[in-house]
Short mmCIF file of C-alpha atoms in Angstrom, two decimals:
data_model
loop_
_atom_site.label_atom_id
_atom_site.label_comp_id
_atom_site.label_asym_id
_atom_site.label_seq_id
_atom_site.Cartn_x
_atom_site.Cartn_y
_atom_site.Cartn_z
CA LEU R 1 62.27 103.29 64.92
CA PRO R 2 63.33 102.40 68.45
CA ILE R 3 67.16 102.03 67.65
CA THR R 4 70.18 103.23 69.23
CA PRO R 5 72.38 105.97 67.90
CA VAL R 6 75.02 103.18 67.03
CA GLN R 7 72.45 101.37 65.03
CA ARG R 8 71.41 104.55 63.29
CA GLN R 9 75.09 104.88 62.21
CA LEU R 10 75.26 101.37 60.89
CA LEU R 11 72.27 102.35 58.80
CA ALA R 12 73.55 105.57 57.71
CA ASP R 13 77.04 104.17 56.56
CA TYR R 14 75.42 101.25 54.52
CA ALA R 15 72.18 102.85 53.66
CA PRO R 16 70.64 99.62 52.55
CA ARG R 17 67.70 99.55 50.08
CA GLY R 18 65.72 96.89 48.51
CA ARG R 19 63.70 93.88 49.46
CA LEU R 20 64.63 91.03 51.68
CA VAL R 21 63.08 87.73 51.07
CA ASP R 22 62.99 84.93 53.78
CA VAL R 23 66.19 86.59 55.45
CA ARG R 24 67.55 85.60 58.83
CA ALA R 25 70.06 87.81 60.67
CA GLU R 26 71.86 87.55 63.94
CA TRP R 27 74.84 89.33 65.41
CA ASP R 28 76.88 89.77 68.70
CA GLY R 29 77.91 93.23 70.05
CA ARG R 30 77.00 96.79 69.01
CA TYR R 31 78.01 98.29 65.75
CA PRO R 32 80.73 99.05 64.93
CA ASN R 33 82.03 96.65 67.55
CA VAL R 34 80.23 93.50 65.98
CA SER R 35 82.17 90.44 66.96
CA GLY R 36 80.00 87.90 65.16
CA TYR R 37 77.10 87.47 62.80
CA ARG R 38 75.08 85.25 60.58
CA LEU R 39 73.12 86.44 57.70
CA LYS R 40 71.14 84.12 55.27
CA GLY R 41 68.39 84.74 52.65
CA GLU R 42 67.55 86.03 49.37
CA VAL R 43 67.61 89.71 48.12
CA ALA R 44 65.84 91.55 45.44
CA ALA R 45 66.98 95.00 44.20
CA LEU R 46 69.32 95.31 47.19
CA ALA R 47 71.68 98.36 47.32
CA LEU R 48 74.37 99.06 49.98
CA ASN R 49 76.97 101.80 49.93
CA ALA R 50 80.72 101.00 49.49
CA GLN R 51 82.84 101.25 52.56
CA PRO R 52 86.39 102.53 52.94
CA ALA R 53 89.28 100.51 54.66
CA ARG R 54 89.48 100.76 58.28
CA PRO R 55 92.56 100.38 60.31
CA ALA R 56 92.82 98.25 63.32
CA GLN R 57 91.44 99.94 66.45
CA ALA R 58 92.78 99.31 69.86
CA ALA R 59 90.54 98.72 72.93
CA GLY R 60 88.91 101.66 74.86
CA LYS R 61 86.30 102.79 76.86
CA GLY R 62 84.79 99.36 77.56
CA LEU R 63 84.96 98.40 73.86
CA PRO R 64 86.89 95.54 72.48
CA ALA R 65 89.85 95.95 69.90
CA LEU R 66 88.97 95.64 66.41
CA PRO R 67 90.92 94.08 63.57
CA ALA R 68 91.70 96.11 60.23
CA ARG R 69 89.06 95.74 57.77
CA PRO R 70 89.82 96.10 53.94
CA ALA R 71 87.69 98.46 51.72
CA THR R 72 84.48 96.71 50.73
CA PRO R 73 82.58 97.64 47.44
CA GLY R 74 79.01 98.83 47.20
CA PHE R 75 76.25 97.78 44.95
CA GLU R 76 72.90 98.90 43.30
CA ASN R 77 69.85 96.67 42.15
CA LEU R 78 71.59 93.40 43.31
CA SER R 79 69.52 90.14 43.34
CA GLY R 80 70.35 86.90 44.55
CA SER R 81 71.17 84.88 47.80
CA VAL R 82 73.59 85.07 50.47
CA ASP R 83 74.90 82.88 53.27
CA ALA R 84 77.56 84.34 55.56
CA ASP R 85 78.83 84.67 59.05
CA GLN R 86 82.10 86.26 60.58
CA ASP R 87 84.16 83.51 59.27
CA GLY R 88 82.96 83.46 55.62
CA GLY R 89 80.34 82.74 53.22
CA SER R 90 79.01 82.42 49.75
CA VAL R 91 77.01 84.52 47.23
CA ASP R 92 75.05 83.66 44.22
CA VAL R 93 74.04 86.63 42.14
CA GLU R 94 71.66 87.04 39.02
CA SER R 95 70.98 90.59 38.40
CA GLU R 96 70.00 93.00 35.37
CA ARG R 97 70.54 96.62 35.21
CA MET R 98 72.81 96.58 38.51
CA ALA R 99 75.69 98.62 39.21
CA LEU R 100 78.93 98.09 41.23
CA LEU R 101 80.30 100.80 43.49
CA LEU R 102 84.12 100.82 43.57
CA PRO R 103 85.34 104.11 45.00
CA ALA R 104 88.47 102.47 46.70
CA TRP R 105 89.72 101.05 42.91
CA PHE R 106 88.52 103.28 40.24
CA ALA R 107 88.01 107.10 39.65
CA GLU R 108 84.86 106.46 38.07
CA ALA R 109 83.44 104.60 40.89
CA ARG R 110 79.89 103.55 39.63
CA MET R 111 80.50 100.64 37.08
CA PRO R 112 76.76 99.79 35.52
CA PHE R 113 76.04 96.28 34.10
CA ASP R 114 73.21 95.16 31.86
CA ARG R 115 73.48 91.80 33.34
CA LEU R 116 75.82 90.15 36.18
CA ALA R 117 76.02 86.68 37.30
CA LEU R 118 78.13 85.68 40.09
CA LYS R 119 79.04 82.69 42.15
CA ALA R 120 81.65 83.40 44.79
CA ARG R 121 82.87 82.25 48.42
CA TRP R 122 85.05 83.70 50.90
CA ASN R 123 87.04 82.65 54.08
CA LEU R 124 88.08 85.21 56.60
CA GLU R 125 90.63 84.73 59.28
CA PRO R 126 90.59 87.90 61.27
CA GLN R 127 93.81 89.73 61.42
CA LYS R 128 95.34 87.21 58.89
CA GLN R 129 93.86 87.07 55.64
CA LEU R 130 90.63 87.05 53.40
CA GLN R 131 90.42 84.49 50.55
CA VAL R 132 87.83 85.02 47.83
CA ASP R 133 87.00 82.44 45.39
CA VAL R 134 85.13 83.49 42.19
CA ASP R 135 83.76 80.57 40.56
CA GLN R 136 82.11 82.33 37.82
CA LEU R 137 81.65 86.10 36.95
CA ALA R 138 79.77 86.66 33.73
CA PHE R 139 78.66 90.14 32.73
CA ARG R 140 77.19 92.18 29.91
CA GLN R 141 77.85 95.95 29.61
CA GLY R 142 76.46 97.31 26.39
CA GLY R 143 78.43 95.67 23.71
CA LEU R 144 81.08 94.39 26.12
CA GLU R 145 80.79 90.69 27.39
CA GLY R 146 83.05 88.99 29.74
CA GLU R 147 83.72 85.92 31.90
CA ILE R 148 86.14 85.68 34.78
CA SER R 149 87.03 83.09 37.38
CA GLY R 150 89.92 82.63 40.09
CA ARG R 151 91.13 83.41 43.47
CA HIS R 152 92.35 86.57 45.54
CA LEU R 153 94.05 86.11 48.78
CA LEU R 154 94.16 89.22 50.72
CA PRO R 155 96.57 89.50 53.96
CA LEU R 156 95.04 91.65 56.54
CA THR R 157 98.14 92.31 58.62
CA PRO R 158 99.94 95.59 57.94
CA GLY R 159 102.81 95.65 55.56
CA HIS R 160 101.79 92.59 53.46
CA GLY R 161 100.47 94.51 50.39
CA PRO R 162 97.47 93.57 48.31
CA GLY R 163 97.96 89.93 48.36
CA THR R 164 98.16 87.34 45.62
CA ALA R 165 95.62 86.59 42.75
CA ASP R 166 95.02 83.95 40.19
CA PHE R 167 92.41 84.87 37.78
CA SER R 168 91.65 83.87 34.00
CA GLY R 169 88.86 85.25 31.65
CA THR R 170 87.60 86.39 28.39
CA LEU R 171 86.40 89.67 26.87
CA ASP R 172 84.79 90.61 23.73
CA GLY R 173 83.31 93.90 22.47
CA PHE R 174 85.38 96.21 24.73
CA GLU R 175 85.38 99.74 23.33
CA ILE R 176 88.95 100.83 23.43
CA GLY R 177 88.27 104.60 23.77
CA GLN R 178 86.64 103.90 27.05
CA ILE R 179 89.81 102.43 28.59
CA GLY R 180 89.99 105.17 31.17
CA ARG R 181 87.04 104.05 32.88
CA TYR R 182 88.62 100.77 33.70
CA LEU R 183 92.14 101.83 34.76
CA PRO R 184 92.61 101.35 38.50
CA LEU R 185 93.69 104.17 40.72
CA ALA R 186 97.07 102.70 41.25
CA THR R 187 97.92 103.14 37.62
CA PRO R 188 101.08 105.45 37.14
CA GLN R 189 100.02 108.99 36.00
CA SER R 190 102.12 108.86 33.07
CA LEU R 191 100.88 105.61 31.93
CA HIS R 192 97.29 106.60 32.37
CA ASP R 193 97.81 109.72 30.34
CA TRP R 194 99.26 107.87 27.36
CA LEU R 195 96.69 105.09 27.44
CA THR R 196 93.62 107.28 27.70
CA GLY R 197 94.98 109.71 24.94
CA ALA R 198 96.59 107.29 22.50
CA LEU R 199 94.02 104.55 22.37
CA GLN R 200 91.09 106.56 20.93
CA GLY R 201 88.65 104.08 19.20
CA GLY R 202 87.85 100.80 17.85
CA ARG R 203 86.99 97.59 19.57
CA LEU R 204 88.83 94.76 21.10
CA ARG R 205 87.38 91.24 20.23
CA ASP R 206 88.01 87.76 21.34
CA ALA R 207 90.35 88.77 24.26
CA LYS R 208 91.79 86.43 26.82
CA LEU R 209 93.23 87.64 30.08
CA ARG R 210 95.48 86.04 32.72
CA LEU R 211 96.54 87.37 36.19
CA SER R 212 98.61 85.30 38.61
CA GLY R 213 101.08 86.45 41.25
CA ASP R 214 101.93 88.67 44.13
CA LEU R 215 99.84 92.05 43.17
CA ALA R 216 102.64 94.06 44.93
CA GLN R 217 104.77 93.13 42.07
CA PHE R 218 102.50 93.88 39.42
CA PRO R 219 102.80 93.96 36.45
CA PHE R 220 105.55 91.34 37.13
CA LYS R 221 108.57 92.69 35.10
CA SER R 222 110.88 90.11 36.43
CA GLY R 223 108.95 87.15 35.55
CA GLN R 224 107.74 86.31 39.26
CA GLY R 225 104.03 86.59 38.13
CA GLU R 226 101.97 86.43 35.00
CA PHE R 227 99.74 89.39 33.42
CA ASN R 228 98.54 88.95 29.90
CA VAL R 229 95.70 90.41 28.02
CA ALA R 230 95.66 89.80 24.11
CA GLY R 231 92.85 90.15 21.56
CA ARG R 232 91.89 91.16 18.18
CA LEU R 233 91.65 94.89 17.08
CA GLU R 234 88.79 96.00 15.00
CA ALA R 235 88.72 99.54 13.33
CA ALA R 236 91.00 100.85 16.19
CA ARG R 237 92.51 104.37 16.13
CA LEU R 238 95.94 105.37 17.69
CA GLU R 239 97.44 108.60 18.32
CA TYR R 240 101.26 107.97 18.95
CA ALA R 241 102.08 111.13 20.91
CA PRO R 242 98.96 112.30 22.69
CA GLY R 243 99.19 115.79 24.09
CA HIS R 244 101.90 116.91 21.53
CA ARG R 245 100.36 119.10 18.92
CA HIS R 246 101.38 121.52 15.82
CA PRO R 247 100.70 125.25 16.49
CA ASP R 248 97.31 124.64 14.55
CA GLY R 249 96.34 122.06 17.27
CA THR R 250 96.68 118.94 14.79
CA PRO R 251 98.53 115.94 16.14
CA LEU R 252 102.22 116.19 15.90
CA TRP R 253 102.19 112.80 14.14
CA PRO R 254 99.27 111.84 11.78
CA LEU R 255 96.89 109.27 13.44
CA ALA R 256 96.79 105.56 12.68
CA GLU R 257 93.18 104.67 11.81
CA ALA R 258 91.05 101.84 10.73
CA ILE R 259 93.54 99.48 12.51
CA ASP R 260 92.81 95.79 11.97
CA GLY R 261 95.11 93.57 13.78
CA SER R 262 95.92 92.58 17.42
CA ILE R 263 97.12 94.12 20.78
CA GLU R 264 98.82 92.25 23.70
CA PHE R 265 99.72 93.36 27.05
CA ASP R 266 102.33 90.97 28.51
CA ARG R 267 103.53 91.91 31.85
CA ALA R 268 104.77 95.45 31.28
CA ARG R 269 105.15 95.07 27.54
CA MET R 270 102.41 96.40 25.17
CA GLU R 271 102.54 95.54 21.54
CA ILE R 272 100.03 96.59 18.80
CA HIS R 273 100.27 94.86 15.43
CA GLY R 274 98.40 96.43 12.62
CA LYS R 275 97.89 93.95 9.76
CA THR R 276 96.29 96.84 7.99
CA LEU R 277 95.63 100.48 8.88
CA ARG R 278 95.48 103.84 7.21
CA THR R 279 97.08 107.25 8.03
CA LEU R 280 96.14 110.30 6.12
CA GLY R 281 94.54 108.05 3.66
CA VAL R 282 97.78 106.01 3.28
CA ALA R 283 97.49 102.20 3.29
CA LEU R 284 100.01 100.78 5.44
CA SER R 285 100.52 97.14 6.41
CA ASN R 286 102.47 94.99 9.20
CA VAL R 287 102.64 98.02 11.45
CA LYS R 288 104.11 97.31 14.87
CA ALA R 289 103.87 99.50 17.79
CA VAL R 290 105.50 98.58 20.79
CA ILE R 291 106.25 100.03 24.44
CA PRO R 292 108.70 97.72 25.97
CA ASP R 293 108.14 99.02 29.46
CA LEU R 294 104.85 100.54 30.31
CA VAL R 295 106.12 101.47 33.90
CA ALA R 296 109.45 103.09 32.74
CA HIS R 297 107.72 106.38 33.43
CA GLU R 298 110.03 109.15 32.20
CA GLN R 299 112.07 106.61 30.14
CA MET R 300 108.83 105.19 28.48
CA MET R 301 109.60 104.46 24.86
CA LEU R 302 107.33 103.88 21.93
CA GLU R 303 108.84 101.90 18.89
CA ILE R 304 107.05 101.72 15.51
CA ASP R 305 107.68 99.82 12.54
CA GLY R 306 105.74 99.69 9.32
CA THR R 307 105.59 99.64 5.62
CA GLY R 308 103.27 100.92 3.17
CA ALA R 309 102.50 101.18 -0.55
CA GLY R 310 100.24 103.71 -2.36
CA PRO R 311 100.21 106.82 -4.30
CA LEU R 312 103.42 108.82 -3.94
CA GLN R 313 101.53 112.29 -3.37
CA GLU R 314 100.09 110.75 -0.24
CA PHE R 315 103.23 109.84 1.20
CA LEU R 316 104.75 113.13 0.44
CA ARG R 317 101.53 114.58 2.48
CA TYR R 318 102.31 112.28 5.40
CA VAL R 319 105.80 113.70 5.30
CA GLU R 320 104.60 117.41 5.22
CA LEU R 321 102.09 116.92 8.26
CA SER R 322 104.73 115.20 10.45
CA PRO R 323 107.93 116.39 12.04
CA VAL R 324 109.83 114.65 9.17
CA LEU R 325 109.34 117.82 6.96
CA GLY R 326 111.43 119.88 9.42
CA TRP R 327 114.08 117.31 9.84
CA ILE R 328 114.84 117.26 6.08
CA GLY R 329 114.88 121.05 5.87
CA HIS R 330 111.32 121.30 4.24
CA PHE R 331 112.99 119.90 1.04
CA THR R 332 109.66 118.16 -0.21
CA GLU R 333 107.27 120.95 1.00
CA GLU R 334 106.40 121.96 -2.65
CA THR R 335 107.25 118.55 -4.21
CA ARG R 336 104.41 116.74 -6.22
CA GLY R 337 104.55 113.47 -7.65
CA SER R 338 102.47 110.77 -9.60
CA GLY R 339 102.19 107.19 -9.49
CA ASN R 340 102.70 104.73 -6.70
CA ALA R 341 105.75 104.18 -4.28
CA LYS R 342 106.73 102.26 -1.26
CA LEU R 343 107.37 103.50 2.31
CA GLY R 344 109.31 102.01 5.14
CA LEU R 345 109.37 103.80 8.56
CA LYS R 346 110.94 103.33 12.00
CA LEU R 347 110.27 105.54 14.77
CA ARG R 348 111.83 105.52 18.38
CA MET R 349 109.73 107.83 20.62
CA PRO R 350 110.58 108.82 24.18
CA LEU R 351 107.04 109.65 25.18
CA ALA R 352 108.19 112.10 27.91
CA HIS R 353 110.75 113.80 25.81
CA MET R 354 109.40 113.95 22.21
CA GLU R 355 112.11 116.26 21.13
CA GLN R 356 114.54 113.26 21.26
CA THR R 357 112.45 111.29 18.66
CA LYS R 358 114.50 109.19 16.35
CA VAL R 359 113.09 108.33 12.83
CA GLN R 360 114.68 106.21 10.02
CA GLY R 361 112.80 105.69 6.59
CA HIS R 362 113.04 105.31 3.12
CA LEU R 363 110.65 106.10 0.03
CA GLN R 364 111.14 103.78 -2.83
CA LEU R 365 110.38 105.51 -6.09
CA GLN R 366 108.55 103.33 -8.70
CA ASN R 367 108.87 104.91 -12.21
CA ASN R 368 107.12 108.06 -10.77
CA ASP R 369 107.00 111.53 -12.22
CA VAL R 370 108.33 114.10 -9.76
CA VAL R 371 108.15 117.93 -9.62
CA LEU R 372 110.63 118.97 -6.84
CA PHE R 373 109.94 122.51 -7.11
CA PRO R 374 107.24 124.46 -9.16
CA GLU R 375 109.87 126.30 -11.05
CA LEU R 376 111.57 123.10 -12.54
CA PRO R 377 110.46 120.74 -15.14
CA ALA R 378 109.39 117.34 -13.91
CA LEU R 379 111.84 114.29 -13.42
CA GLN R 380 110.06 111.63 -15.46
CA GLY R 381 110.08 107.78 -14.84
CA ALA R 382 111.92 108.37 -11.39
CA GLN R 383 113.48 105.22 -9.64
CA GLY R 384 115.58 104.79 -6.75
CA ARG R 385 115.35 105.35 -3.02
CA ILE R 386 115.11 108.50 -0.78
CA ASP R 387 116.36 107.70 2.76
CA PHE R 388 115.55 110.10 5.59
CA HIS R 389 116.14 110.28 9.24
CA ASP R 390 115.90 112.85 12.19
CA HIS R 391 119.12 114.86 10.80
CA GLY R 392 118.35 114.99 7.20
CA PHE R 393 118.07 112.88 3.99
CA GLY R 394 119.94 111.23 1.21
CA LEU R 395 119.33 109.96 -2.28
CA ALA R 396 120.41 106.29 -3.30
CA GLY R 397 120.51 105.15 -6.85
CA VAL R 398 117.91 107.83 -7.90
CA ASN R 399 117.58 107.77 -11.72
CA ALA R 400 114.98 109.79 -13.93
CA SER R 401 114.60 111.56 -17.16
CA PHE R 402 115.02 115.39 -16.88
CA LEU R 403 114.39 117.52 -20.03
CA GLY R 404 114.67 114.44 -22.24
CA ALA R 405 117.93 113.23 -20.92
CA PRO R 406 118.95 110.66 -18.19
CA LEU R 407 119.81 111.87 -14.91
CA ALA R 408 121.38 110.00 -12.00
CA VAL R 409 121.62 111.35 -8.50
CA GLU R 410 123.52 109.98 -5.50
CA GLY R 411 124.05 111.30 -2.01
#
């Protein structure tokens, strides 16, 4: 083609592919120093490469000065219409099997969609701000469906941060184990590691999201903005302390599985409420897992409170496969029990300093037969409470029959 080297660079940068239908394009200047343009028409299966941010450029060698340009996303297989000029424009997209290319925002830059519909407008004030209004964004990605609408005001002058946002939306069918694909590059590494390691499976259903405020203050710990994502958990799976293992490679704390309940991110706070769940076969209920401050980094704390009711032997196995066994001097390592019991457990886990974990719990005996050691006869019809913590254990009101005689133990 009879095009200049500058025009060849333009084509190489954006690498356009696809079909243009009734498109009209005009521009003033030579790329990359285009001072004005107008583009209107329809496109089918269009693809453009993403572009990195560009700082302001001073005039030189007969070329005019250029304002700073924010990073722009790319896309593949996009179909719809566009009407744009140097001051703003609008898009109306209805595409199937398309992909967004977002290398400036996500580590996994290519984000595919089975369907994406978008109605959006933008206004540009060079060297001042870019305003994007998303009237409607609806998408389907496998089992995930969502809708989002709102506005992003992005300053283009140096030192003014990522701007302000005001978005609302809904999500349904999010695969929790895939959360790493959707965490922005700006996510603190410690938080990224915990979220991707701890949230291992299940689905988020019927979720609502809200984001409003100065994004430089995200996640708005001091209340100067709003960030909230809340929905229902379905068959979720949680590892409290990912990366921490026993010598045989098993998790330091038994996994919480088959969680049915809810999850909420409210500013910097995360709360998971397990209405029902299982851990090592033990049925637990009303379990609450809270991280009060997700951006506390080295001070990030996980707080867990829960109760359970089930076979005593399953609770003893839970103790055996958790750090509790070491804290109580392996006292129950050979203990066997029959019948049902109740468990109450509270954990305070500094995620960057797991050796400082605090635990407080109790095991309520309910007329159980208990063999403390293989060499001893069974305690029959045992009742009372076994309290335990990270420094040992105690017995409260424990009564049983031992060798046919009543036995009371305290302390």
